[in-house]
Short mmCIF file of C-alpha atoms in Angstrom, two decimals:
data_model
loop_
_atom_site.label_atom_id
_atom_site.label_comp_id
_atom_site.label_asym_id
_atom_site.label_seq_id
_atom_site.Cartn_x
_atom_site.Cartn_y
_atom_site.Cartn_z
CA ASP T 23 170.77 -54.37 313.26
CA THR T 24 172.09 -57.08 315.38
CA GLU T 25 171.18 -60.02 313.23
CA VAL T 26 172.88 -62.44 310.97
CA THR T 27 170.40 -63.43 308.15
CA GLN T 28 170.68 -66.55 306.07
CA THR T 29 168.86 -67.48 303.02
CA PRO T 30 167.31 -69.82 302.02
CA LYS T 31 165.88 -71.29 305.33
CA HIS T 32 165.30 -74.69 303.67
CA LEU T 33 166.85 -76.29 300.59
CA VAL T 34 166.45 -79.55 298.98
CA MET T 35 168.90 -80.39 296.24
CA GLY T 36 169.95 -83.38 294.29
CA MET T 37 173.49 -84.81 294.17
CA THR T 38 174.15 -83.26 290.76
CA ASN T 39 172.81 -79.90 291.64
CA LYS T 40 174.77 -76.69 292.20
CA LYS T 41 173.24 -74.28 294.77
CA SER T 42 174.51 -71.48 297.13
CA LEU T 43 173.76 -70.54 300.69
CA LYS T 44 173.97 -66.89 301.54
CA CYS T 45 174.68 -65.10 304.79
CA GLU T 46 174.53 -61.38 305.44
CA GLN T 47 175.31 -59.23 308.51
CA HIS T 48 175.30 -55.51 309.00
CA MET T 49 176.93 -55.20 312.35
CA GLY T 50 180.39 -54.29 311.01
CA HIS T 51 181.82 -57.61 312.04
CA ARG T 52 185.06 -58.48 310.39
CA ALA T 53 184.91 -62.27 311.08
CA MET T 54 182.45 -64.70 309.55
CA TYR T 55 181.92 -68.43 309.84
CA TRP T 56 180.32 -71.31 308.51
CA TYR T 57 179.31 -74.28 310.82
CA LYS T 58 177.67 -77.52 310.15
CA GLN T 59 175.22 -79.05 312.68
CA LYS T 60 173.83 -82.48 312.46
CA ALA T 61 170.85 -83.50 314.55
CA LYS T 62 171.59 -83.73 318.14
CA LYS T 63 175.17 -82.76 317.71
CA PRO T 64 177.04 -79.48 318.31
CA PRO T 65 178.00 -77.05 315.56
CA GLU T 66 181.23 -78.05 313.86
CA LEU T 67 183.31 -75.33 312.35
CA MET T 68 183.91 -75.50 308.59
CA PHE T 69 185.40 -72.21 307.58
CA VAL T 70 186.56 -68.92 309.05
CA TYR T 71 186.93 -65.62 307.17
CA SER T 72 188.83 -62.73 308.70
CA TYR T 73 188.76 -59.45 306.94
CA GLU T 74 187.36 -61.13 303.79
CA LYS T 75 190.25 -63.58 303.61
CA LEU T 76 189.80 -67.21 304.26
CA SER T 77 191.80 -67.94 307.56
CA ILE T 78 190.62 -71.39 308.55
CA ASN T 79 189.48 -74.41 306.55
CA GLU T 80 188.84 -77.28 308.71
CA SER T 81 189.71 -79.79 306.06
CA VAL T 82 186.25 -79.44 304.39
CA PRO T 83 185.73 -81.42 301.19
CA SER T 84 185.98 -79.31 297.95
CA ARG T 85 182.35 -79.89 297.17
CA PHE T 86 181.76 -77.07 299.83
CA SER T 87 183.30 -73.80 298.40
CA PRO T 88 183.15 -70.65 300.52
CA GLU T 89 183.24 -67.07 299.24
CA CYS T 90 183.31 -63.69 300.92
CA PRO T 91 182.54 -61.10 298.33
CA ASN T 92 182.67 -58.22 300.92
CA SER T 93 182.68 -57.56 304.72
CA SER T 94 178.90 -58.00 305.00
CA LEU T 95 178.41 -61.08 302.86
CA LEU T 96 179.41 -64.73 303.03
CA ASN T 97 178.39 -67.38 300.60
CA LEU T 98 178.79 -71.24 300.55
CA HIS T 99 178.68 -72.84 297.17
CA LEU T 100 177.46 -76.47 297.09
CA HIS T 101 178.20 -78.89 294.20
CA ALA T 102 177.98 -82.62 293.92
CA LEU T 103 176.89 -83.17 297.59
CA GLN T 104 176.11 -86.47 299.12
CA PRO T 105 173.13 -87.35 301.23
CA GLU T 106 175.24 -87.35 304.40
CA ASP T 107 175.81 -83.62 303.76
CA SER T 108 172.29 -83.04 304.79
CA ALA T 109 172.39 -80.95 308.04
CA LEU T 110 171.69 -77.38 309.35
CA TYR T 111 174.29 -74.96 308.05
CA LEU T 112 174.83 -72.06 310.26
CA CYS T 113 176.54 -68.78 309.55
CA ALA T 114 178.13 -66.70 312.32
CA SER T 115 179.83 -63.47 312.69
CA SER T 116 182.03 -61.75 315.35
CA PRO T 117 183.63 -58.33 315.61
CA SER T 118 187.12 -59.89 314.73
CA ASP T 119 189.10 -62.93 315.22
CA LEU T 120 191.86 -61.02 316.93
CA LEU T 121 190.44 -61.77 320.31
CA ASN T 122 187.78 -64.25 321.45
CA THR T 123 184.32 -62.69 321.57
CA GLU T 124 180.71 -63.66 321.14
CA ALA T 125 179.68 -65.23 317.96
CA PHE T 126 176.26 -64.24 316.58
CA PHE T 127 174.66 -67.01 314.65
CA GLY T 128 172.06 -66.81 311.90
CA GLN T 129 169.02 -69.02 312.11
CA GLY T 130 170.59 -71.47 309.66
CA THR T 131 169.69 -73.14 306.42
CA ARG T 132 168.31 -76.71 306.70
CA LEU T 133 169.87 -78.61 303.73
CA THR T 134 168.44 -81.85 302.47
CA VAL T 135 170.52 -83.78 299.73
CA VAL T 136 168.45 -86.24 297.88
CA GLY C 10 193.62 -80.43 319.62
CA GLU C 11 191.14 -79.00 322.01
CA ASN C 12 188.82 -81.79 323.65
CA VAL C 13 185.79 -80.47 325.20
CA GLU C 14 183.33 -82.66 327.32
CA GLN C 15 180.04 -81.87 329.08
CA HIS C 16 178.16 -83.51 331.89
CA PRO C 17 175.41 -84.57 332.17
CA SER C 18 174.14 -85.09 328.62
CA THR C 19 170.55 -84.72 329.64
CA LEU C 20 169.17 -83.12 332.73
CA SER C 21 165.55 -82.91 334.07
CA VAL C 22 164.57 -80.54 336.87
CA GLN C 23 161.41 -79.35 338.38
CA GLU C 24 160.48 -75.72 337.72
CA GLY C 25 161.95 -73.54 340.43
CA ASP C 26 164.94 -75.91 341.06
CA SER C 27 168.53 -75.14 340.15
CA ALA C 28 170.39 -76.81 337.22
CA VAL C 29 174.26 -77.12 336.93
CA ILE C 30 176.14 -78.21 333.81
CA LYS C 31 179.85 -78.95 333.84
CA CYS C 32 182.33 -78.51 331.01
CA THR C 33 185.91 -79.82 330.91
CA TYR C 34 188.49 -78.87 328.44
CA SER C 35 191.87 -79.97 327.54
CA ASP C 36 193.94 -77.11 326.19
CA SER C 37 195.56 -75.00 328.91
CA ALA C 38 196.00 -72.11 326.63
CA SER C 39 192.19 -71.51 326.54
CA ASN C 40 191.15 -68.21 328.18
CA TYR C 41 187.62 -67.64 327.02
CA PHE C 42 184.63 -69.82 327.88
CA PRO C 43 181.28 -69.14 326.43
CA TRP C 44 177.92 -71.04 327.09
CA TYR C 45 175.48 -71.11 324.28
CA LYS C 46 171.75 -72.01 324.47
CA GLN C 47 169.97 -73.53 321.48
CA GLU C 48 166.26 -73.91 321.58
CA LEU C 49 164.58 -76.49 319.31
CA GLY C 50 164.72 -75.36 315.66
CA LYS C 51 166.57 -72.14 316.66
CA ARG C 52 169.95 -70.66 316.35
CA PRO C 53 172.60 -71.04 319.21
CA GLN C 54 172.67 -67.77 321.26
CA LEU C 55 175.26 -66.75 323.81
CA ILE C 56 173.91 -66.54 327.43
CA ILE C 57 176.89 -65.97 329.39
CA ASP C 58 180.77 -66.11 328.96
CA ILE C 59 183.69 -65.72 331.25
CA ARG C 60 187.38 -64.93 330.64
CA SER C 61 190.09 -66.51 332.61
CA ASN C 62 190.99 -63.57 334.65
CA VAL C 63 187.85 -64.09 336.79
CA GLY C 64 186.56 -67.12 338.70
CA GLU C 65 182.83 -66.30 338.48
CA LYS C 66 180.29 -64.18 336.61
CA LYS C 67 176.62 -63.76 337.30
CA ASP C 68 173.84 -62.27 335.20
CA GLN C 69 170.48 -62.55 337.02
CA ARG C 70 169.48 -66.20 337.36
CA ILE C 71 172.56 -67.45 335.29
CA ALA C 72 176.11 -67.72 336.46
CA VAL C 73 179.27 -69.36 335.33
CA THR C 74 182.19 -70.43 337.48
CA LEU C 75 185.66 -71.22 336.26
CA ASN C 76 188.42 -73.48 337.74
CA LYS C 77 191.38 -72.92 335.29
CA THR C 78 193.64 -75.15 337.40
CA ALA C 79 191.23 -78.08 337.02
CA LYS C 80 190.32 -77.02 333.59
CA HIS C 81 186.60 -76.96 333.98
CA PHE C 82 183.84 -74.44 334.03
CA SER C 83 180.18 -74.78 335.11
CA LEU C 84 176.84 -73.25 334.15
CA HIS C 85 174.47 -72.53 336.93
CA ILE C 86 170.85 -71.71 336.33
CA THR C 87 168.74 -70.96 339.41
CA GLU C 88 164.90 -70.62 339.83
CA THR C 89 164.52 -72.58 336.50
CA GLN C 90 161.61 -71.93 334.19
CA PRO C 91 160.00 -73.80 331.37
CA GLU C 92 161.67 -71.55 328.84
CA ASP C 93 164.97 -72.65 330.01
CA SER C 94 164.37 -75.93 328.33
CA ALA C 95 166.97 -76.16 325.62
CA VAL C 96 170.21 -77.66 324.56
CA TYR C 97 173.18 -75.89 326.27
CA PHE C 98 176.65 -75.97 324.60
CA CYS C 99 179.83 -74.97 326.30
CA ALA C 100 182.84 -73.92 324.09
CA ALA C 101 186.47 -73.47 324.35
CA PRO C 102 188.90 -72.02 321.94
CA PRO C 103 192.43 -73.52 321.51
CA ASP C 104 194.01 -70.36 322.09
CA ASN C 105 193.58 -66.64 322.91
CA TYR C 106 192.61 -65.64 319.39
CA GLY C 107 190.38 -66.85 316.64
CA GLN C 108 187.06 -68.26 316.82
CA ASN C 109 187.74 -71.92 315.91
CA PHE C 110 185.79 -72.91 318.95
CA VAL C 111 185.30 -76.56 319.83
CA PHE C 112 181.88 -77.03 321.20
CA GLY C 113 181.00 -79.55 323.88
CA PRO C 114 178.46 -82.29 322.92
CA GLY C 115 175.63 -80.41 324.56
CA THR C 116 173.41 -81.03 327.46
CA ARG C 117 169.66 -81.22 326.97
CA LEU C 118 167.85 -79.60 329.87
CA SER C 119 164.22 -80.12 330.44
CA VAL C 120 162.43 -78.07 333.09
CA LEU C 121 159.16 -79.75 334.19
CA PRO C 122 156.27 -77.61 335.18
#
């Protein structure tokens, strides 16, 4: 299995809602990432988990809360989001963060905040 | 921090022609340089990458060249096909380790039949 799977594919949520995005990989990768991608822009790194520990937080607002329950799963908990948070949220994984290698991306969750 | 630029931002070529996209970066410590392709509505996928110990790498119709002194690397696509139409992103990490890549702004390539 060489895929990163994200659920849901689409999500519409109100500004007072709490929701979670899920990401799963079974490639034995030990580094997992959340990226945010706005239309016609490049992916922007949000968080990096290495060996299930948060190693990078790119100054992301606390309304985004990542969680790595185990080496195969990565969640992004959302609470009190703003309309400007509407974007494509991409999860990615790589063998480790000890040496630069290819990042495998999931197909993304398209989030709309209303 | 790392600053990555790409040129051109859009590129249209006739099917069968070649396409070249250039990426410049600012951090001299960078040693790994990937190119990702993102088709409309799809995930970014790695198409080729190069490490700083080589100057060129080729994979069928795709090649990447690296000039570490000048801090730029380029994607070359020969014999372009309509399915090459996509947005191409270069990326550069700020150091040897970690995946906190900074992606370039992207180049939208259109291959006209």
